[in-house]
Amino acid sequence: MARKRGAVTRVRLTAAGGAYLLIVFAILIAAINYSNSLAFILCFLMLGILVSSAAMGRGYVAGVRLRHVRLHPAFAGRGVKLTLELIASGGGGRPALFASAAGGDGWGEVAGPINLHHSGAMVTDVGIPAIRRGSFHLTAVQWETRYPLGVFRCRREVQVKNPYLVYPHPQGQRPWPQPESRWYDWTEGSHMSGGDDFNGLRPWRVGESWRHIDWKSVARGRSPNIKEFSGGGQVRTWFDWNQLTGLPVEERLSQLTRWVLDAAHLGVEYGLRLPQKSVESGSGTRHTRTCLEALARYGEDQ
Amino acid sequence: MSGPQHAVMPLSTRALNRMKLAFLFAVAGQVPHLPFWPTTMAFVLLAWRHHLDRRRRPLPPPGARLVLALGACVVVYLQFGFFMGRDPGVSALVVLAAVKLLEVRQSRDFHLMGYLCYFLTAAMFLFTQELPALLFGVLQLLTVNAAFLQLYAGRSRSIRPLRGASGLLLASIPVAVVLFVLFPRFPGPLWGLGGAGGEFGVSGFSDTLQPGSVARMVESQRAVLRMKVVEAELPPPPQRYFRGLVLWLTDGRTWYPGRIRESITGSQRRARGGVDQEIMLEPHGQRWLFALDYPVRVPPGSLVGPGNVFRYHRRVERPIRYRVDSRIGGMIPEPDLHPLLRRMALQLPREINPGLRDLVEQWLERDSDARSLAERVLAFFRSAGFTYSLEPGNLDPRDPVGDFLLHSRRGFCGHYAAGFALLMRMAEVPCRIVAGYQGGEINPVDGQLVVRDADAHAWAEIWLEGRGWLRVDPTAAVVPERLEYGGRLNASLDEMAAGSPEDRSSVLRRAMAEGALARAWRWIRDYWDVARNYWQTWVVRYDRYQQHGLLSRLGVRGLRSAGKLALVLLFMVFTWRLTRWLFRSPAQRRPDLLERCWRLLESRLSRGGMSVEPWRGPLDVSRQARRRFPDQAHTIDRVIQTYIRARYGNSSEPGAGKALLRRVRKLKLPRRSKA
């Protein structure tokens, strides 16, 4: 069955299982020493229970299937969040599961305990580490249980191949590049304090549009300022790879990401120029995503 | 690639409550075997913990727990005065586990608590190995495992911990049975028993005999030994004398066995006896073993000492089984008597009642032969108004035998044997008293002879020069029925003694007749006896001899320990495969209706040329399929929406799965090769 390809179930003894074995051994020694038949029986029952508990936990995790994985975009330095949908069909109990996933930067933290819905489905969020930017594949999803006795960790690992992107870490101190004029708003005229050229900042007055507030400085705790542009209409800013001479590649990408995010935040129009690729000027979520993807994939084609 | 980190299971109230129950059971199993204080303290601490949890109050601080632990040790020390050995050890385990219960906060403590409960179950088996103990132990095992199941079930309400634990237990029984049969048994302890073997101390037989002492035992119906005769007929009731110990010395009131060097045996031969018996003996804490009078060939680990006394190499502190060959008939042929033994067999108390001297001198004037002198004494017992009584009344403590023979003339087997022996010795006939059992009854369930405390008996043996020891049972002279009916007659003896010979037979009939209730009780007792015997034979006393016998009966011969261990391992692997099959998930067995709908849909879609990756969710698949099959987009979307509602919705309507399956079946997609 295609569904089973790349799926393995593993059973490992836990530390508690080691202690359990030690106790079985101690009872065995006592049984031998005192020729105590009932202690023998207890010891052998406990051994049998050990074996069947491994089978029981294994049976449960083997019956759980991965139905769906949804990946959420993320920036390097923070984890990638992904939503798993696990499904346990058939009757029987649904003990607690712990789930985790592995991507380009290894295994993420284990999420749990989670219990499957009574109808068999469960949605949970797990994370995987994202240290480097770039495009990666989710390689494996695993879920485990220590049911029934905690002496075994029964783990099912499913190989998957879901692509995901990690955008560069947004960071950088370089000043905002000079905007360039794109068009002139003839209807509003040059007397309006809008235009292509970035004139500087002035305090925001009540009743004014929030659109040009410099939110970045607000976030730093200052009073709201308006970014003033001369020339009217929209401004267009180019974030150019070549503006950032003297920086290593990843730091350049980080700075560009920072600018893209700020520009997206301010709602200004911007374009991106990378050595191999450039994104035409624009704005909006889709545009931002295109730019971020270009940044994440930088250097992939070579 | 290494696996992900391990996450900790949070402790739930429900799991904790189950563990408290398991601990309650574990301590309850110790109550009959331990002193009052340790178990009571454990119960009190358990109740306290439960109270704190219910009131959501904080647990006692570490300092308080330390004080409690020290207090627990003091309690144990005050109770026993020492810490080594079984009883103080288990007591300390009980109280310290109870203190540990006060600090259970996380799953690690929880595990420790459960493991302590396993230990307590094992400790219970050091005290008792009866069948009820095993049943209770299994119950304890179940409750502990149910607590673990509850912990690892998490918040799930769909888990029934006790059912799961029972499933585990049932699945483990086959491997446990095979391991029990095959696991190599080793002789002897690895270290000293340290008082851990003592499960005896119940039998009433002491190694001395006072004329009235046997009477104290006759009320008890406890089974003492069970006997099966191998390849021969069971001897008739009058021949069922079980020889126990021989008493040589007396001070006029009490009879003692005396100390005789084992080199003075004279009677140990390797002859065939003729009655080969298999005996299961309950523990009595002494070294002697019982066998039909008299034992000739005895098993290794035991010997026949002076006085044809059959002895074990150590005290009988747990039930044992042995095979012994006896020669019956009442005569122990021996050519001569060792001078020391002769002196002992003629020893008399310092003061003797002058009335007795007169009596014996009268007899000596007419007879000098040992045998006819014995007949005279028996005739005296028969004719001089002697009666047999369970309540002989108070005898003169300074001269009980003289008082009995000359005045009260009411007594039990001990009185008769002691009186007979004294009279014979006064007549210069070497005589000794034998204590043991006489009678027993056959259990109709398995045909074995069961001997009870009530069958305890004492008789005498006289020395016939050049021929050997002859058994003389003076009690039989007074109540011949005693030989036929054994201890069952005890309750009617007084009544019988009072009446005429005609009355005797009617009393006897009445004594043997039983009401329906009594019959039912006897029936239960017979079956219980047999069950217990099988239990003792095949479980409690299952040792390497039993194992060897069983394995050769199964056709496995000459298997060494290593071979047995290899077989054991092989069977463990087999069990692993078997339980894997048993516990395969329901989904592996047969997917549920919704899952079958989904798989059918998937196969339809992929036949249409669309590849459905396993990790794609229903919405994704729906989007993909609608693009792929625009003509069917609406139907596909409705099917998938129904699936989503049924699978992820909170309330699933009954019959939704079947309706969905019908709709998926109706879905006709164009067949295309994969694009």
XYZ file of N, CA and C in Angstrom, chain A residues 52-217:
498
model
N 3.483 -7.869 26.339
C 2.214 -7.522 25.695
C 1.943 -6.025 25.762
N 2.534 -5.331 26.749
C 2.327 -3.878 26.768
C 3.043 -3.232 25.583
N 4.205 -3.776 25.213
C 4.891 -3.253 24.023
C 4.012 -3.454 22.796
N 3.396 -4.630 22.722
C 2.545 -4.920 21.566
C 1.323 -4.009 21.555
N 0.785 -3.733 22.751
C -0.415 -2.912 22.827
C -0.130 -1.479 22.372
N 0.951 -0.890 22.890
C 1.299 0.477 22.505
C 1.625 0.559 21.026
N 2.314 -0.458 20.545
C 2.699 -0.497 19.152
C 1.469 -0.565 18.258
N 0.533 -1.388 18.664
C -0.691 -1.513 17.892
C -1.421 -0.189 17.794
N -1.396 0.565 18.894
C -2.109 1.835 18.861
C -1.450 2.833 17.917
N -0.131 3.037 18.086
C 0.495 4.052 17.224
C 0.497 3.624 15.767
N 0.534 2.325 15.540
C 0.528 1.860 14.145
C -0.831 2.100 13.496
N -1.863 2.216 14.306
C -3.186 2.423 13.737
C -3.515 3.883 13.491
N -2.632 4.764 13.985
C -2.881 6.197 13.774
C -2.258 6.604 12.438
N -2.978 7.392 11.674
C -2.468 7.811 10.371
C -2.343 9.321 10.311
N -1.436 9.739 9.481
C -1.290 11.158 9.240
C -2.176 11.516 8.066
N -3.124 12.419 8.316
C -4.051 12.759 7.241
C -3.592 14.017 6.512
N -3.048 14.952 7.217
C -2.800 16.235 6.595
C -1.723 16.997 7.359
N -0.911 17.690 6.633
C 0.070 18.571 7.256
C -0.107 19.953 6.652
N -0.225 20.975 7.467
C -0.250 22.339 6.950
C 0.909 23.097 7.573
N 1.701 23.719 6.693
C 2.876 24.424 7.180
C 2.619 25.908 7.148
N 3.090 26.604 8.165
C 2.918 28.045 8.211
C 4.273 28.680 7.947
N 4.298 29.795 7.149
C 5.598 30.404 6.824
C 6.286 30.903 8.090
N 7.590 30.944 8.008
C 8.306 31.349 9.208
C 9.600 32.029 8.825
N 10.152 32.734 9.761
C 11.435 33.400 9.575
C 12.508 32.635 10.298
N 13.711 32.678 9.729
C 14.823 31.982 10.371
C 14.999 32.505 11.791
N 15.409 31.627 12.663
C 15.590 32.040 14.050
C 14.378 31.736 14.877
N 13.238 31.669 14.231
C 12.044 31.225 14.948
C 11.631 29.890 14.373
N 10.834 29.165 15.090
C 10.433 27.842 14.620
C 9.365 27.920 13.558
N 9.271 26.863 12.768
C 8.188 26.748 11.807
C 7.043 26.031 12.513
N 5.885 26.646 12.414
C 4.731 25.988 13.033
C 4.038 25.159 11.973
N 3.665 23.956 12.344
C 2.893 23.184 11.393
C 1.717 22.528 12.091
N 0.662 22.377 11.346
C -0.542 21.784 11.892
C -0.680 20.377 11.349
N -0.797 19.427 12.259
C -0.923 18.030 11.866
C -2.351 17.588 12.081
N -2.822 16.793 11.188
C -4.096 16.136 11.427
C -3.827 14.660 11.492
N -4.026 14.100 12.666
C -3.831 12.662 12.843
C -5.199 12.029 12.918
N -5.245 10.800 12.526
C -6.541 10.149 12.477
C -6.375 8.712 12.953
N -7.240 8.292 13.869
C -7.235 6.906 14.330
C -8.588 6.335 13.989
N -8.606 5.501 13.004
C -9.896 4.930 12.644
C -10.107 3.663 13.446
N -11.324 3.220 13.496
C -11.624 2.010 14.235
C -11.933 2.310 15.679
N -12.401 1.283 16.367
C -12.814 1.465 17.757
C -11.632 1.446 18.691
N -11.907 1.258 19.973
C -10.837 1.194 20.952
C -10.541 2.549 21.547
N -9.746 2.523 22.618
C -9.429 3.759 23.330
C -8.448 4.602 22.559
N -8.354 5.826 22.981
C -7.414 6.737 22.343
C -6.516 7.353 23.401
N -5.455 6.660 23.785
C -4.574 7.202 24.815
C -3.800 8.421 24.303
N -3.119 9.057 25.233
C -2.410 10.291 24.905
C -1.268 10.016 23.927
N -1.107 10.937 23.007
C -0.006 10.859 22.045
C 0.889 12.066 22.228
N 2.120 11.917 21.832
C 3.026 13.053 21.724
C 3.464 13.084 20.267
N 3.462 14.277 19.680
C 3.803 14.335 18.265
C 4.954 15.302 18.054
N 5.720 15.065 17.013
C 6.755 16.017 16.624
C 7.069 15.791 15.157
N 7.823 16.723 14.611
C 8.125 16.640 13.188
C 9.577 17.049 12.977
N 10.126 16.626 11.841
C 11.510 16.969 11.518
C 11.546 17.624 10.152
N 12.379 18.666 10.068
C 12.555 19.349 8.788
C 14.021 19.459 8.481
N 14.374 20.503 7.733
C 15.754 20.686 7.310
C 16.720 20.869 8.464
N 16.228 21.403 9.573
C 17.118 21.649 10.704
C 16.850 20.697 11.854
N 16.418 19.486 11.548
C 16.281 18.466 12.586
C 14.914 18.451 13.225
N 14.861 17.686 14.317
C 13.589 17.449 14.984
C 13.166 18.638 15.814
N 11.881 18.881 15.831
C 11.332 19.921 16.676
C 10.954 19.356 18.030
N 10.468 20.261 18.849
C 10.080 19.818 20.184
C 8.837 18.945 20.130
N 8.726 18.101 21.143
C 7.600 17.191 21.193
C 6.401 17.931 21.758
N 5.275 17.851 21.069
C 4.066 18.491 21.556
C 3.156 17.443 22.160
N 2.539 17.782 23.244
C 1.626 16.832 23.848
C 1.518 17.052 25.336
N 0.757 16.241 26.043
C -0.010 15.107 25.528
C -1.258 15.565 24.778
N -1.575 14.843 23.726
C -2.751 15.185 22.949
C -3.624 13.956 22.843
N -4.899 14.166 22.868
C -5.818 13.046 22.762
C -6.627 13.190 21.490
N -6.770 12.115 20.783
C -7.537 12.143 19.552
C -9.016 12.331 19.871
N -9.682 12.988 18.962
C -11.119 13.209 19.062
C -11.837 11.864 19.066
N -13.023 11.849 19.671
C -13.708 10.551 19.774
C -14.030 9.965 18.414
N -14.231 10.845 17.415
C -14.497 10.294 16.095
C -13.199 9.935 15.389
N -12.085 10.133 16.069
C -10.834 9.611 15.540
C -9.866 10.628 14.997
N -10.291 11.888 14.881
C -9.380 12.851 14.276
C -8.820 13.796 15.337
N -7.699 14.377 15.052
C -7.107 15.296 15.978
C -6.247 16.270 15.212
N -6.317 17.520 15.594
C -5.495 18.540 14.960
C -4.570 19.078 16.038
N -3.316 19.148 15.740
C -2.411 19.694 16.737
C -1.325 20.505 16.061
N -0.790 21.437 16.799
C 0.293 22.259 16.274
C 1.606 21.784 16.862
N 2.557 21.561 15.996
C 3.894 21.259 16.495
C 4.858 22.210 15.797
N 6.036 22.286 16.314
C 7.016 23.181 15.714
C 8.236 22.420 15.275
N 8.918 22.957 14.294
C 10.232 22.409 13.969
C 11.207 23.572 13.953
N 12.446 23.321 14.269
C 13.398 24.422 14.312
C 13.682 24.964 12.914
N 13.913 26.280 12.822
C 14.293 26.892 11.558
C 15.466 27.802 11.868
N 16.641 27.338 11.573
C 17.838 28.113 11.894
C 18.318 28.832 10.641
N 18.374 28.115 9.535
C 18.840 28.706 8.289
C 17.643 29.110 7.446
N 17.853 30.109 6.591
C 16.787 30.443 5.649
C 16.953 29.552 4.431
N 15.928 29.447 3.655
C 16.027 28.654 2.457
C 14.779 27.822 2.267
N 14.830 26.986 1.255
C 13.678 26.127 1.049
C 14.047 24.720 1.485
N 13.169 24.137 2.246
C 13.443 22.826 2.826
C 12.267 21.917 2.592
N 12.468 20.673 3.028
C 11.352 19.741 3.016
C 11.120 19.251 4.428
N 9.860 19.147 4.744
C 9.504 18.435 5.966
C 9.831 16.986 5.678
N 10.667 16.374 6.513
C 11.111 15.019 6.183
C 10.308 13.943 6.905
N 9.966 14.207 8.134
C 9.307 13.130 8.897
C 8.359 13.726 9.908
N 7.312 12.994 10.152
C 6.395 13.331 11.240
C 6.326 12.088 12.106
N 6.378 12.267 13.409
C 6.276 11.085 14.249
C 5.334 11.342 15.406
N 4.710 10.279 15.860
C 3.896 10.384 17.064
C 4.224 9.179 17.915
N 4.140 9.365 19.211
C 4.532 8.279 20.099
C 3.582 8.219 21.282
N 3.576 7.077 21.894
C 2.807 6.950 23.127
C 3.588 6.081 24.088
N 3.403 6.324 25.375
C 3.986 5.435 26.372
C 2.901 4.583 27.015
N 1.707 4.689 26.459
C 0.629 3.815 26.870
C 1.032 2.383 26.567
N 0.694 1.369 27.336
C -0.133 1.440 28.532
C 0.614 1.611 29.857
N 1.866 1.169 29.967
C 2.482 1.137 31.293
C 3.611 2.138 31.437
N 3.957 2.842 30.382
C 5.070 3.771 30.481
C 6.425 3.096 30.407
N 6.449 1.796 30.163
C 7.729 1.104 30.114
C 8.310 1.093 28.701
N 7.464 1.336 27.731
C 7.945 1.412 26.363
C 7.508 2.721 25.733
N 8.319 3.197 24.812
C 7.951 4.339 24.000
C 7.683 3.782 22.613
N 6.456 3.751 22.222
C 6.133 3.231 20.894
C 5.975 4.412 19.969
N 6.706 4.396 18.893
C 6.868 5.568 18.072
C 6.583 5.178 16.641
N 5.808 5.963 15.961
C 5.634 5.718 14.535
C 6.156 6.926 13.799
N 7.024 6.672 12.871
C 7.637 7.747 12.118
C 7.215 7.605 10.669
N 6.679 8.681 10.114
C 6.212 8.656 8.733
C 7.089 9.589 7.927
N 7.594 9.082 6.821
C 8.403 9.921 5.942
C 7.465 10.744 5.071
N 7.661 12.051 5.059
C 6.845 12.904 4.202
C 7.787 13.773 3.385
N 7.246 14.516 2.464
C 8.108 15.380 1.666
C 7.330 16.634 1.328
N 7.075 17.425 2.337
C 6.350 18.661 2.113
C 7.342 19.811 2.055
N 7.330 20.567 0.927
C 8.265 21.687 0.853
C 7.795 22.836 1.743
N 8.751 23.541 2.293
C 8.404 24.760 3.019
C 9.567 25.741 2.925
N 9.261 27.009 3.145
C 10.267 28.057 3.015
C 10.536 28.671 4.366
N 11.792 28.987 4.579
C 12.133 29.765 5.766
C 12.718 31.071 5.265
N 12.049 32.169 5.578
C 12.535 33.479 5.139
C 13.727 33.886 5.983
N 14.590 34.750 5.413
C 15.744 35.189 6.221
C 15.275 35.911 7.487
N 16.121 35.893 8.452
C 15.822 36.575 9.710
C 15.814 38.084 9.468
N 14.707 38.791 9.726
C 14.670 40.235 9.439
C 15.527 41.000 10.434
N 16.603 41.591 9.927
C 17.519 42.272 10.833
C 18.397 43.209 10.027
N 18.813 44.338 10.567
C 19.733 45.227 9.875
C 19.547 46.664 10.309
N 20.644 47.424 10.283
C 20.624 48.803 10.757
C 20.792 49.815 9.614
N 20.925 49.316 8.395
C 21.161 50.242 7.285
C 19.979 51.191 7.111
N 20.283 52.470 6.725
C 19.183 53.429 6.531
C 18.311 53.045 5.353
N 17.115 53.515 5.419
C 16.103 53.288 4.382
C 16.628 53.846 3.061
N 16.549 53.141 2.002
C 17.069 53.667 0.723
C 16.226 54.826 0.198
N 16.863 55.668 -0.638
C 16.149 56.798 -1.225
C 15.005 56.296 -2.090
N 13.811 56.796 -1.821
C 12.719 56.390 -2.706
C 12.866 57.077 -4.047
N 12.304 56.501 -5.065
C 12.357 57.157 -6.363
C 10.937 57.434 -6.831
N 10.834 58.519 -7.562
C 9.514 58.926 -8.022
C 9.018 57.948 -9.071
N 7.732 57.622 -8.954
C 7.214 56.708 -9.953
C 6.167 57.406 -10.818
N 5.292 58.060 -10.156
C 4.332 58.842 -10.949
C 3.953 60.063 -10.153
N 3.344 61.018 -10.786
C 2.957 62.259 -10.137
C 1.459 62.317 -10.064
N 0.957 62.690 -8.895
C -0.480 62.757 -8.729
C -0.956 64.149 -9.134
N -1.322 64.228 -10.399
C -1.664 65.558 -10.918
C -2.890 66.128 -10.228
N -3.793 65.316 -9.868
C -5.043 65.824 -9.312
C -4.828 66.506 -7.984
N -3.881 66.013 -7.230
C -3.705 66.588 -5.894
C -2.753 67.767 -5.884
N -1.870 67.833 -6.850
C -0.962 68.953 -6.957
C 0.202 68.881 -6.021
N 1.175 69.721 -6.263
C 2.413 69.633 -5.495
C 2.309 70.296 -4.144
N 1.191 71.072 -3.973
C 1.076 71.712 -2.676
C 0.702 70.724 -1.587
N 0.155 69.597 -2.012
C -0.199 68.580 -1.002
C 1.071 67.948 -0.468
N 1.003 67.614 0.735
C 2.199 67.007 1.330
C 2.245 65.525 1.021
N 2.179 65.225 -0.223
C 2.333 63.819 -0.630
C 3.155 63.809 -1.881
N 3.847 62.799 -2.126
C 4.633 62.763 -3.332
C 5.652 61.672 -3.293
N 6.534 61.757 -4.207
C 7.526 60.706 -4.350
C 8.672 60.827 -3.383
N 9.021 62.063 -3.151
C 10.272 62.226 -2.410
C 10.014 62.256 -0.927
N 10.767 61.483 -0.296
C 10.654 61.380 1.148
C 11.261 62.617 1.760
N 10.418 63.438 2.411
C 10.891 64.698 2.933
C 11.340 64.645 4.373
N 10.869 63.674 5.053
C 11.233 63.589 6.455
C 9.999 63.335 7.293
N 10.116 63.527 8.587
C 9.024 63.205 9.502
C 8.485 64.465 10.133
N 7.153 64.483 10.407
C 6.567 65.556 11.194
C 5.520 64.920 12.102
N 5.173 65.598 13.205
C 4.205 64.994 14.142
C 2.862 64.764 13.480
N 2.203 63.685 13.921
C 0.875 63.336 13.398
C -0.152 64.212 14.083
N -1.138 64.663 13.294
C -2.209 65.484 13.870
C -3.501 64.703 13.838
N -4.333 64.996 14.803
C -5.603 64.281 14.899
C -6.399 64.480 13.630
N -6.976 63.447 13.119
C -7.802 63.530 11.932
C -7.076 63.132 10.679
N -5.750 63.035 10.763
C -4.996 62.665 9.580
C -5.046 61.150 9.344
N -4.805 60.819 8.088
C -4.766 59.387 7.763
C -3.635 58.700 8.545
N -3.915 57.465 8.916
C -2.903 56.696 9.653
C -1.917 56.035 8.726
N -2.164 56.245 7.461
C -1.472 55.415 6.502
C 0.034 55.646 6.494
N 0.398 56.910 6.676
C 1.840 57.206 6.584
C 2.516 57.357 7.925
N 1.859 56.931 8.958
C 2.503 57.017 10.267
C 3.727 56.102 10.277
N 4.753 56.573 10.856
C 5.962 55.764 10.964
C 5.794 54.825 12.164
N 5.190 53.678 11.893
C 4.856 52.754 12.999
C 6.085 52.210 13.688
N 7.153 52.203 12.895
C 8.384 51.664 13.483
C 8.834 52.498 14.672
N 8.732 53.805 14.500
C 9.168 54.643 15.612
C 8.144 54.617 16.735
